[in-house]
Short mmCIF file of C-alpha atoms in Angstrom, two decimals:
data_model
loop_
_atom_site.label_atom_id
_atom_site.label_comp_id
_atom_site.label_asym_id
_atom_site.label_seq_id
_atom_site.Cartn_x
_atom_site.Cartn_y
_atom_site.Cartn_z
CA MET Z 293 0.00 0.00 0.00
CA LYS Z 294 0.98 3.63 -0.30
CA LEU Z 295 0.28 6.62 1.94
CA PHE Z 296 -1.02 9.84 0.39
CA SER Z 297 -1.40 13.35 1.78
CA ASP Z 298 -4.68 15.26 1.32
CA GLU Z 299 -3.03 17.21 -1.51
CA GLU Z 300 -2.04 13.95 -3.23
CA LEU Z 301 -5.54 12.55 -2.73
CA ALA Z 302 -6.92 15.68 -4.41
CA GLU Z 303 -4.63 14.99 -7.37
CA ILE Z 304 -5.76 11.35 -7.54
CA LEU Z 305 -9.41 12.50 -7.53
CA ASP Z 306 -8.67 15.16 -10.15
CA GLN Z 307 -11.06 13.45 -12.55
CA GLU Z 308 -14.03 14.93 -14.34
CA ILE Z 309 -16.57 12.71 -12.58
CA PHE Z 310 -15.45 13.76 -9.08
CA HIS Z 311 -15.44 17.46 -9.98
CA GLN Z 312 -18.96 17.05 -11.38
CA ILE Z 313 -20.13 15.35 -8.18
CA SER Z 314 -18.51 18.19 -6.25
CA GLU Z 315 -20.30 20.76 -8.38
CA ALA Z 316 -23.66 19.01 -7.87
CA ALA Z 317 -23.24 18.87 -4.07
CA ASP Z 318 -22.02 22.47 -3.79
CA ARG Z 319 -24.97 23.75 -5.84
CA LEU Z 320 -27.30 22.13 -3.31
CA GLY Z 321 -25.21 23.23 -0.31
CA LEU Z 322 -24.67 19.64 0.90
CA GLU Z 323 -21.59 17.89 2.30
CA CYS Z 324 -20.45 15.06 0.04
CA TYR Z 325 -17.84 12.29 0.48
CA VAL Z 326 -16.51 9.33 -1.47
CA VAL Z 327 -16.39 6.42 0.98
CA GLY Z 328 -15.74 2.72 1.51
CA GLY Z 329 -14.02 0.38 -0.89
CA TYR Z 330 -13.09 3.07 -3.41
CA VAL Z 331 -11.11 4.97 -0.76
CA ARG Z 332 -9.52 1.78 0.57
CA ASP Z 333 -8.45 0.76 -2.94
CA ILE Z 334 -6.79 4.13 -3.57
CA PHE Z 335 -4.32 3.33 -0.80
CA LEU Z 336 -3.96 -0.27 -1.98
CA GLU Z 337 -3.35 1.11 -5.49
CA ARG Z 338 -6.05 -1.13 -6.95
CA PRO Z 339 -8.32 0.00 -9.80
CA SER Z 340 -12.03 0.50 -9.11
CA ASN Z 341 -14.89 1.84 -11.21
CA ASP Z 342 -17.57 1.53 -8.51
CA ILE Z 343 -17.83 4.74 -6.51
CA ASP Z 344 -19.86 5.04 -3.28
CA VAL Z 345 -20.80 8.57 -2.24
CA VAL Z 346 -22.33 9.63 1.08
CA VAL Z 347 -24.24 12.91 1.25
CA VAL Z 348 -25.08 14.60 4.54
CA GLY Z 349 -28.64 15.19 3.45
CA SER Z 350 -30.42 13.76 0.40
CA GLY Z 351 -28.22 11.49 -1.71
CA ILE Z 352 -31.01 11.25 -4.28
CA SER Z 353 -31.07 15.02 -4.82
CA VAL Z 354 -27.31 15.10 -5.52
CA ALA Z 355 -27.67 12.15 -7.91
CA LYS Z 356 -30.42 13.99 -9.81
CA GLU Z 357 -28.30 17.12 -10.01
CA LEU Z 358 -25.31 15.09 -11.28
CA LYS Z 359 -27.53 13.54 -13.95
CA ARG Z 360 -28.59 17.03 -15.04
CA ILE Z 361 -24.92 18.10 -15.28
CA LEU Z 362 -23.85 14.98 -17.22
CA GLY Z 363 -26.74 15.12 -19.67
CA HIS Z 364 -28.41 12.39 -21.72
CA LYS Z 365 -25.39 10.04 -21.73
CA ALA Z 366 -25.84 9.39 -18.01
CA HIS Z 367 -28.45 6.97 -16.67
CA LEU Z 368 -30.15 7.64 -13.32
CA SER Z 369 -31.85 5.01 -11.17
CA VAL Z 370 -33.66 6.05 -7.97
CA PHE Z 371 -34.55 3.62 -5.16
CA LYS Z 372 -36.81 5.67 -2.91
CA ASN Z 373 -37.53 2.83 -0.49
CA PHE Z 374 -33.83 2.64 0.35
CA GLY Z 375 -33.05 6.34 0.01
CA THR Z 376 -30.40 5.60 -2.60
CA ALA Z 377 -29.70 6.42 -6.25
CA GLN Z 378 -27.28 5.26 -8.90
CA VAL Z 379 -25.76 7.18 -11.80
CA LYS Z 380 -24.12 5.23 -14.63
CA PHE Z 381 -21.84 7.17 -16.95
CA HIS Z 382 -19.77 5.26 -19.51
CA ASP Z 383 -17.87 2.56 -17.50
CA THR Z 384 -18.37 4.29 -14.16
CA GLU Z 385 -21.11 3.65 -11.59
CA VAL Z 386 -21.72 6.08 -8.74
CA GLU Z 387 -23.95 5.03 -5.83
CA PHE Z 388 -25.43 7.85 -3.73
CA VAL Z 389 -26.87 7.51 -0.24
CA GLY Z 390 -27.74 9.97 2.46
CA ALA Z 391 -25.69 9.75 5.66
CA ARG Z 392 -27.63 7.65 8.13
CA LYS Z 393 -27.57 5.88 11.44
CA GLU Z 394 -29.00 2.40 11.94
CA SER Z 395 -30.37 0.28 14.75
CA TYR Z 396 -31.26 -3.41 14.65
CA SER Z 397 -33.56 -5.83 16.45
CA HIS Z 398 -31.93 -9.03 17.69
CA ASP Z 399 -33.59 -11.41 15.21
CA SER Z 400 -33.33 -9.40 11.99
CA ARG Z 401 -30.75 -8.02 9.60
CA LYS Z 402 -33.15 -5.26 8.50
CA PRO Z 403 -32.16 -2.03 10.25
CA ILE Z 404 -34.25 0.88 11.43
CA VAL Z 405 -32.73 3.76 9.45
CA GLU Z 406 -32.66 7.45 10.37
CA ASP Z 407 -30.95 10.46 8.83
CA GLY Z 408 -27.55 11.06 10.41
CA THR Z 409 -24.21 12.81 10.26
CA LEU Z 410 -21.06 11.65 8.49
CA GLU Z 411 -19.87 10.36 11.88
CA ASP Z 412 -23.08 8.31 12.27
CA ASP Z 413 -22.54 6.87 8.81
CA GLN Z 414 -18.94 5.93 9.50
CA ASN Z 415 -19.97 4.32 12.81
CA ARG Z 416 -22.27 1.90 10.96
CA ARG Z 417 -19.54 0.75 8.50
CA ASP Z 418 -18.31 -2.82 8.81
CA PHE Z 419 -14.53 -2.37 9.16
CA THR Z 420 -12.14 0.47 9.85
CA ILE Z 421 -10.49 0.07 6.43
CA ASN Z 422 -13.93 0.60 4.83
CA ALA Z 423 -14.91 3.54 7.05
CA MET Z 424 -12.57 6.13 5.56
CA ALA Z 425 -14.06 9.03 3.60
CA ILE Z 426 -12.63 11.73 1.32
CA CYS Z 427 -14.45 15.04 1.02
CA LEU Z 428 -15.54 16.07 -2.48
CA ASN Z 429 -16.79 19.59 -1.72
CA LYS Z 430 -14.64 22.19 -3.44
CA SER Z 431 -13.54 23.90 -0.22
CA ARG Z 432 -12.20 20.61 1.28
CA PHE Z 433 -11.62 18.55 -1.88
CA GLY Z 434 -9.29 15.60 -1.12
CA GLU Z 435 -9.48 15.88 2.69
CA LEU Z 436 -9.37 12.42 4.34
CA VAL Z 437 -11.75 11.78 7.25
CA ASP Z 438 -10.51 8.72 9.15
CA PRO Z 439 -11.94 8.66 12.71
CA PHE Z 440 -11.11 4.97 13.36
CA ASN Z 441 -7.51 4.94 12.10
CA GLY Z 442 -8.44 2.76 9.14
CA LEU Z 443 -5.33 3.94 7.35
CA ALA Z 444 -3.13 2.56 10.13
CA ASP Z 445 -5.00 -0.76 10.03
CA LEU Z 446 -4.59 -0.86 6.26
CA GLU Z 447 -0.86 -0.25 6.65
CA ASP Z 448 -0.58 -2.95 9.36
CA GLY Z 449 -2.72 -5.46 7.44
CA ILE Z 450 -5.45 -5.71 10.10
CA ILE Z 451 -9.21 -6.26 9.88
CA ALA Z 452 -10.98 -4.55 12.79
CA THR Z 453 -14.45 -3.05 13.37
CA PRO Z 454 -15.10 0.66 13.99
CA LEU Z 455 -17.28 0.00 17.05
CA GLU Z 456 -17.11 -2.83 19.61
CA PRO Z 457 -17.08 -5.91 17.33
CA GLY Z 458 -19.85 -7.69 19.23
CA ILE Z 459 -22.20 -4.82 18.36
CA THR Z 460 -21.06 -4.72 14.73
CA PHE Z 461 -21.58 -8.48 14.23
CA SER Z 462 -24.79 -8.70 16.23
CA ASP Z 463 -26.31 -5.86 14.20
CA ASP Z 464 -25.47 -7.52 10.89
CA PRO Z 465 -24.16 -11.12 11.20
CA LEU Z 466 -23.21 -11.26 7.52
CA ARG Z 467 -20.31 -8.99 8.50
CA MET Z 468 -18.70 -12.03 10.13
CA MET Z 469 -18.44 -13.67 6.71
CA ARG Z 470 -17.25 -10.39 5.20
CA CYS Z 471 -14.60 -10.14 7.91
CA VAL Z 472 -13.12 -13.49 6.90
CA ARG Z 473 -13.55 -12.70 3.22
CA PHE Z 474 -11.63 -9.39 3.39
CA ALA Z 475 -8.87 -11.00 5.47
CA THR Z 476 -8.56 -13.72 2.81
CA GLN Z 477 -8.69 -11.46 -0.24
CA LEU Z 478 -6.22 -8.93 1.18
CA ASN Z 479 -4.08 -11.46 3.10
CA PHE Z 480 -4.72 -9.48 6.31
CA GLN Z 481 -4.93 -10.70 9.91
CA ILE Z 482 -8.15 -10.40 11.92
CA GLU Z 483 -7.53 -8.27 15.01
CA ASP Z 484 -7.69 -10.31 18.27
CA GLU Z 485 -10.76 -8.65 19.80
CA THR Z 486 -12.57 -8.89 16.47
CA PHE Z 487 -11.73 -12.59 16.14
CA GLU Z 488 -12.94 -13.26 19.69
CA ALA Z 489 -16.24 -11.65 18.70
CA LEU Z 490 -16.44 -13.96 15.67
CA GLU Z 491 -16.14 -16.95 18.02
CA ARG Z 492 -18.65 -15.49 20.46
CA MET Z 493 -21.23 -14.43 17.86
CA ALA Z 494 -20.91 -17.33 15.38
CA GLU Z 495 -24.41 -18.68 16.08
CA ARG Z 496 -25.90 -15.39 14.83
CA ILE Z 497 -25.00 -16.41 11.26
CA LYS Z 498 -28.07 -18.69 11.33
CA ILE Z 499 -30.40 -15.74 10.66
CA VAL Z 500 -28.55 -14.91 7.41
CA SER Z 501 -29.95 -16.35 4.17
CA GLY Z 502 -28.07 -19.01 2.24
CA GLU Z 503 -27.88 -16.70 -0.77
CA ARG Z 504 -25.94 -14.04 1.16
CA ILE Z 505 -23.58 -16.61 2.68
CA GLU Z 506 -23.02 -18.13 -0.78
CA VAL Z 507 -21.83 -14.80 -2.18
CA GLU Z 508 -19.19 -14.42 0.54
CA LEU Z 509 -18.13 -18.08 0.34
CA ASN Z 510 -17.60 -17.79 -3.40
CA LYS Z 511 -15.47 -14.68 -2.92
CA ILE Z 512 -13.34 -16.57 -0.38
CA MET Z 513 -13.16 -19.49 -2.80
CA LEU Z 514 -11.92 -17.22 -5.61
CA SER Z 515 -9.21 -15.59 -3.47
CA PRO Z 516 -5.54 -16.22 -4.33
CA VAL Z 517 -5.08 -18.51 -1.29
CA PRO Z 518 -8.58 -19.68 -0.33
CA SER Z 519 -7.35 -21.99 2.44
CA LYS Z 520 -6.67 -18.92 4.63
CA GLY Z 521 -10.38 -18.13 4.73
CA PHE Z 522 -11.46 -21.68 5.51
CA VAL Z 523 -8.92 -21.96 8.34
CA ASP Z 524 -10.35 -18.75 9.87
CA LEU Z 525 -13.93 -20.00 9.38
CA GLN Z 526 -12.99 -23.26 11.12
CA ARG Z 527 -11.13 -21.58 13.98
CA CYS Z 528 -14.00 -19.24 14.85
CA GLY Z 529 -16.76 -21.87 14.55
CA LEU Z 530 -18.57 -20.46 11.51
CA LEU Z 531 -17.61 -23.37 9.24
CA ASN Z 532 -19.28 -25.90 11.52
CA ILE Z 533 -22.54 -23.98 11.06
CA ILE Z 534 -22.44 -23.25 7.33
CA LEU Z 535 -20.42 -26.24 6.04
CA PRO Z 536 -20.40 -28.87 8.82
CA GLU Z 537 -19.49 -31.60 6.32
CA VAL Z 538 -16.14 -29.91 5.63
CA ALA Z 539 -15.58 -28.89 9.27
CA ALA Z 540 -16.03 -32.56 10.29
CA LEU Z 541 -12.90 -33.50 8.33
CA ASP Z 542 -10.77 -31.69 10.94
CA ILE Z 543 -10.02 -34.73 13.07
CA VAL Z 544 -7.24 -37.29 13.42
CA GLU Z 545 -8.10 -40.63 14.98
CA GLN Z 546 -5.48 -43.05 16.24
CA LYS Z 547 -5.81 -46.76 16.88
CA ASN Z 548 -3.11 -49.28 17.76
CA GLY Z 549 -0.56 -46.55 17.19
CA ARG Z 550 -1.78 -45.87 13.61
CA ALA Z 551 -3.33 -42.53 12.70
CA HIS Z 552 -4.85 -41.23 9.48
CA LYS Z 553 -4.00 -37.80 8.09
CA ASN Z 554 -6.04 -34.70 8.88
CA ASN Z 555 -8.37 -34.63 5.90
CA PHE Z 556 -9.42 -31.03 6.53
CA TYR Z 557 -5.92 -29.63 6.06
CA HIS Z 558 -5.28 -32.06 3.21
CA THR Z 559 -8.44 -30.72 1.52
CA LEU Z 560 -7.25 -27.14 1.91
CA GLU Z 561 -3.88 -28.03 0.43
CA VAL Z 562 -5.64 -29.56 -2.58
CA LEU Z 563 -7.83 -26.43 -2.87
CA ASP Z 564 -4.77 -24.16 -2.88
CA ASN Z 565 -3.05 -26.42 -5.43
CA VAL Z 566 -6.06 -26.10 -7.74
CA ALA Z 567 -6.19 -22.32 -7.15
CA LYS Z 568 -2.60 -22.05 -8.42
CA LYS Z 569 -3.65 -23.67 -11.71
CA SER Z 570 -7.21 -22.47 -12.31
CA ASP Z 571 -9.61 -19.67 -11.40
CA LYS Z 572 -12.67 -21.82 -12.22
CA LEU Z 573 -15.07 -21.44 -9.29
CA TRP Z 574 -16.74 -24.84 -9.61
CA LEU Z 575 -13.44 -26.67 -9.99
CA ARG Z 576 -12.41 -25.07 -6.70
CA TRP Z 577 -15.70 -26.24 -5.15
CA ALA Z 578 -14.93 -29.76 -6.38
CA ALA Z 579 -11.54 -29.51 -4.66
CA LEU Z 580 -13.17 -28.37 -1.39
CA LEU Z 581 -15.67 -31.24 -1.46
CA HIS Z 582 -13.59 -34.01 -3.05
CA ASP Z 583 -12.99 -35.84 0.27
CA VAL Z 584 -16.18 -34.76 2.04
CA GLY Z 585 -17.39 -38.38 2.10
CA LYS Z 586 -14.45 -39.56 4.21
CA THR Z 587 -16.13 -38.89 7.55
CA LYS Z 588 -19.00 -41.26 6.72
CA SER Z 589 -16.85 -43.89 5.02
CA LYS Z 590 -14.05 -44.11 7.62
CA ARG Z 591 -13.46 -47.64 8.95
CA TRP Z 592 -10.76 -49.38 10.97
CA ASP Z 593 -9.38 -52.55 9.42
CA PRO Z 594 -6.87 -54.33 11.75
CA ALA Z 595 -5.07 -55.75 8.71
CA ILE Z 596 -4.45 -52.48 6.83
CA GLY Z 597 -5.41 -49.65 9.20
CA TRP Z 598 -7.81 -46.80 8.44
CA THR Z 599 -9.83 -47.07 5.23
CA PHE Z 600 -12.17 -44.70 3.35
CA HIS Z 601 -13.70 -47.07 0.80
CA ASN Z 602 -16.22 -45.47 -1.59
CA HIS Z 603 -15.70 -42.02 -0.08
CA ASN Z 604 -15.85 -40.56 -3.58
CA TYR Z 605 -19.28 -42.10 -4.24
CA ILE Z 606 -20.60 -41.09 -0.80
CA GLY Z 607 -19.20 -37.56 -1.22
CA ALA Z 608 -20.81 -37.15 -4.65
CA LYS Z 609 -24.21 -37.99 -3.13
CA MET Z 610 -23.64 -35.34 -0.40
CA VAL Z 611 -23.03 -32.56 -2.94
CA ASN Z 612 -26.73 -32.11 -3.73
CA ASP Z 613 -27.69 -31.45 -0.09
CA ILE Z 614 -24.77 -29.05 0.39
CA PHE Z 615 -25.61 -27.06 -2.75
CA ARG Z 616 -29.31 -26.97 -1.87
CA ARG Z 617 -28.67 -25.71 1.67
CA LEU Z 618 -26.26 -23.00 0.55
CA LYS Z 619 -28.53 -21.95 -2.36
CA LEU Z 620 -25.78 -22.80 -4.85
CA PRO Z 621 -27.01 -23.57 -8.40
CA LEU Z 622 -28.55 -27.03 -8.72
CA GLY Z 623 -28.10 -27.39 -12.48
CA ALA Z 624 -25.01 -28.00 -14.58
CA GLU Z 625 -22.67 -26.54 -11.93
CA MET Z 626 -23.78 -29.00 -9.25
CA LYS Z 627 -23.65 -31.97 -11.64
CA TYR Z 628 -20.12 -30.95 -12.67
CA VAL Z 629 -18.98 -30.89 -9.02
CA GLN Z 630 -20.70 -34.23 -8.37
CA LYS Z 631 -18.97 -35.78 -11.36
CA LEU Z 632 -15.50 -34.61 -10.33
CA VAL Z 633 -16.00 -35.71 -6.71
CA ASP Z 634 -17.20 -39.12 -7.91
CA LEU Z 635 -14.37 -39.61 -10.42
CA HIS Z 636 -11.47 -38.05 -8.53
CA MET Z 637 -10.01 -41.44 -7.47
CA ARG Z 638 -10.04 -42.94 -10.96
CA PRO Z 639 -6.89 -41.31 -12.39
CA GLN Z 640 -5.04 -42.14 -9.15
CA VAL Z 641 -6.01 -45.81 -9.47
CA ILE Z 642 -4.77 -45.78 -13.06
CA ALA Z 643 -1.57 -43.96 -12.12
CA ASP Z 644 -0.91 -46.37 -9.25
CA SER Z 645 -0.56 -49.30 -11.64
CA GLU Z 646 0.19 -49.89 -15.31
CA VAL Z 647 -1.39 -47.14 -17.41
CA THR Z 648 -3.43 -49.22 -19.88
CA ASP Z 649 -5.24 -47.95 -22.97
CA SER Z 650 -8.44 -49.60 -21.76
CA ALA Z 651 -8.45 -47.78 -18.40
CA VAL Z 652 -7.75 -44.44 -20.06
CA ARG Z 653 -10.52 -44.96 -22.63
CA ARG Z 654 -13.01 -45.72 -19.85
CA LEU Z 655 -11.90 -42.66 -17.89
CA LEU Z 656 -12.30 -40.43 -20.94
CA ASN Z 657 -15.72 -41.89 -21.65
CA ASP Z 658 -16.94 -41.18 -18.11
CA ALA Z 659 -15.35 -37.73 -17.70
CA GLY Z 660 -16.14 -36.45 -21.20
CA ASP Z 661 -15.42 -32.77 -21.76
CA ASP Z 662 -14.45 -32.31 -18.08
CA ILE Z 663 -11.42 -34.60 -18.35
CA ASP Z 664 -8.83 -31.78 -18.18
CA ASP Z 665 -10.42 -30.34 -15.03
CA LEU Z 666 -10.55 -33.82 -13.49
CA MET Z 667 -6.84 -34.33 -14.19
CA THR Z 668 -6.06 -30.90 -12.68
CA LEU Z 669 -7.96 -31.89 -9.52
CA CYS Z 670 -6.24 -35.28 -9.31
CA GLU Z 671 -2.77 -33.83 -9.75
CA ALA Z 672 -3.57 -31.28 -7.03
CA ASP Z 673 -4.63 -34.20 -4.79
CA ILE Z 674 -1.09 -35.58 -4.69
CA THR Z 675 0.06 -34.01 -1.43
CA SER Z 676 2.29 -36.84 -0.21
CA LYS Z 677 5.40 -35.76 1.68
CA ASN Z 678 7.15 -38.83 0.22
CA GLU Z 679 8.89 -37.19 -2.73
CA THR Z 680 9.66 -40.51 -4.44
CA ARG Z 681 6.01 -41.60 -4.35
CA LYS Z 682 4.85 -38.13 -5.38
CA LYS Z 683 7.24 -38.12 -8.34
CA MET Z 684 6.00 -41.57 -9.43
CA PHE Z 685 2.36 -40.48 -9.35
CA LEU Z 686 3.02 -37.29 -11.30
CA GLU Z 687 5.04 -39.21 -13.90
CA ASN Z 688 2.19 -41.69 -14.32
CA PHE Z 689 -0.27 -38.81 -14.57
CA ARG Z 690 1.88 -37.42 -17.37
CA MET Z 691 1.50 -40.75 -19.18
CA VAL Z 692 -2.27 -40.69 -18.59
CA ARG Z 693 -2.43 -37.19 -20.06
CA GLU Z 694 -0.42 -38.31 -23.12
CA LYS Z 695 -2.82 -41.19 -23.78
CA LEU Z 696 -5.79 -38.87 -23.25
CA ALA Z 697 -4.36 -36.37 -25.72
CA ASP Z 698 -3.87 -39.18 -28.25
CA LEU Z 699 -7.47 -40.33 -27.87
CA GLN Z 700 -8.83 -36.79 -28.06
CA GLU Z 701 -6.85 -36.18 -31.24
CA LYS Z 702 -8.54 -39.22 -32.78
CA ASP Z 703 -12.06 -37.89 -32.09
CA TYR Z 704 -12.73 -39.83 -28.90
CA LYS Z 705 -16.53 -39.40 -29.02
CA ARG Z 706 -16.65 -41.33 -32.27
CA LEU Z 707 -14.18 -43.94 -30.99
CA LEU Z 708 -15.95 -44.58 -27.68
CA GLN Z 709 -19.61 -44.72 -28.73
CA PRO Z 710 -20.44 -48.03 -30.52
CA VAL Z 711 -21.74 -47.53 -34.06
CA ILE Z 712 -24.60 -49.93 -33.25
CA ASP Z 713 -26.99 -48.14 -30.89
CA GLY Z 714 -30.00 -49.12 -28.80
CA ASN Z 715 -32.55 -48.32 -31.50
CA GLU Z 716 -30.86 -50.71 -33.93
CA ILE Z 717 -30.67 -53.44 -31.27
CA MET Z 718 -34.41 -53.11 -30.56
CA SER Z 719 -35.19 -53.25 -34.28
CA LEU Z 720 -33.00 -56.31 -34.90
CA PHE Z 721 -34.45 -58.41 -32.07
CA HIS Z 722 -37.99 -56.94 -32.00
CA LEU Z 723 -37.52 -55.67 -28.47
CA LYS Z 724 -39.04 -52.78 -26.54
CA PRO Z 725 -36.88 -50.74 -24.12
CA SER Z 726 -35.85 -53.35 -21.56
CA ARG Z 727 -33.07 -54.85 -19.45
CA GLU Z 728 -32.01 -57.04 -22.40
CA VAL Z 729 -31.40 -53.96 -24.56
CA GLY Z 730 -29.30 -52.42 -21.79
CA VAL Z 731 -27.22 -55.57 -21.39
CA LEU Z 732 -26.47 -55.74 -25.12
CA LYS Z 733 -25.61 -52.01 -25.33
CA GLN Z 734 -23.23 -52.28 -22.36
CA TYR Z 735 -21.63 -55.43 -23.82
CA LEU Z 736 -20.79 -53.60 -27.04
CA LYS Z 737 -19.62 -50.50 -25.17
CA ASP Z 738 -17.32 -52.56 -22.93
CA ALA Z 739 -15.83 -54.24 -25.99
CA VAL Z 740 -15.10 -50.83 -27.58
CA LEU Z 741 -13.73 -49.29 -24.36
CA ASP Z 742 -11.51 -52.31 -23.73
CA ASN Z 743 -10.29 -52.10 -27.33
CA LYS Z 744 -11.27 -55.74 -27.97
CA VAL Z 745 -12.66 -54.80 -31.38
CA GLU Z 746 -12.56 -51.81 -33.68
CA ASN Z 747 -15.59 -49.56 -33.46
CA GLU Z 748 -16.92 -50.76 -36.83
CA ARG Z 749 -20.19 -52.43 -37.81
CA GLU Z 750 -18.92 -55.84 -38.92
CA PRO Z 751 -16.92 -56.90 -35.83
CA LEU Z 752 -19.50 -55.35 -33.49
CA MET Z 753 -22.34 -57.15 -35.25
CA ARG Z 754 -20.53 -60.48 -34.80
CA LEU Z 755 -20.17 -59.79 -31.07
CA LEU Z 756 -23.80 -58.70 -30.82
CA MET Z 757 -25.09 -61.89 -32.45
CA GLU Z 758 -22.93 -64.09 -30.19
CA LYS Z 759 -24.19 -62.34 -27.05
CA ALA Z 760 -27.80 -62.37 -28.22
CA GLN Z 761 -27.59 -66.09 -28.92
CA GLN Z 762 -26.26 -66.69 -25.35
CA MET Z 763 -29.27 -64.74 -24.05
CA GLY Z 764 -31.70 -66.77 -26.17
CA LEU Z 765 -32.70 -63.87 -28.43
CA LYS Z 766 -33.57 -64.35 -32.08
CA ILE Z 767 -33.71 -61.97 -35.02
#
């Protein structure tokens, strides 16, 4: 970050849009400030086109005056119920609100709002780094108003609340998620008193809708190092409320001197590994949930120790309930995550033995267009501290990828789908849709996937007739 004097801030804000906002406010005789994330990002030297402006008085009136100054190229939207307005001009959006103070009832996130001063408005902000304001009125243009030392917290890399954190989080429990999210995105530390309030107030998150929690979770997920956020969520108790299936992985059991690894921290390592390679949100979700079935599948076998048989299948079935509860999309995105969770062991099984053409063809058939993402997830899943074993797996994965590339180059969809389909089978043997048709289709598909015959009519027809004869079917 970089520190700026008021004179330097005035130079940074020496843009037409800010002078026009200043002109609009001065014409109406109202105090006007740019606040929040835009101010924070100036000091972090990050670009931002979304400008939040607080007016001591009517924000809507200043927005209307700005629209009049900008002319027909500007678009004005007024939200009277909320006392806010938005002006869009080219690529810039300016949100206007009147300075206000808020009070909350215990069981609601909807505040009672009253007109207030700039100080009242800064008091209600979530964190000190978001409570800074810069005056836009001509007489004080560029003057920083920072009553909670947000600039010092920004410099020290600290997330703290302007008021006593218990009040801040009780008033609006979503701020607890935002606290962790900002700490993750900015790689900041949560101030001790603020973190203690997270632990103390965690249960209050239950009154927040799944949709609002989802937004913050996805922002944590898309951060450069998402594990940081999930560690904080686990430490303060929020994760056990919003994602208990993942929180439950944070355990190590020992029996007869043999312990399994901590699957929570393994999961986070896999998530970070994926984040280094891809910014795909749903691939990151697949990484977070890939071992979620291990808690239910864990068994002790005296002969071999701890086992997690079928954890991929169990985990894939859990994805639907998790997505439904968090209001995540239940369409293609959920099915994609389910597929990757279900298949994530397959490349490892292949890589742990001889990499055969047949196994690779079956993997490609089942993964389809998501095969590259599946391989990215599986490579990220190799977190062994045994460098020799890790090197062997990655080398075998390289061979799997080479065979996959070869198949894809040869038009794998044509190679893997038998040229004789179910309709032709029903026509040949005068069958209706039935178990027999399914058995014959699978028999041909297995023959193609195992490369027993070429995917051509003549050899497949011979196989079909042989199998049909064994089943007692006649043409």
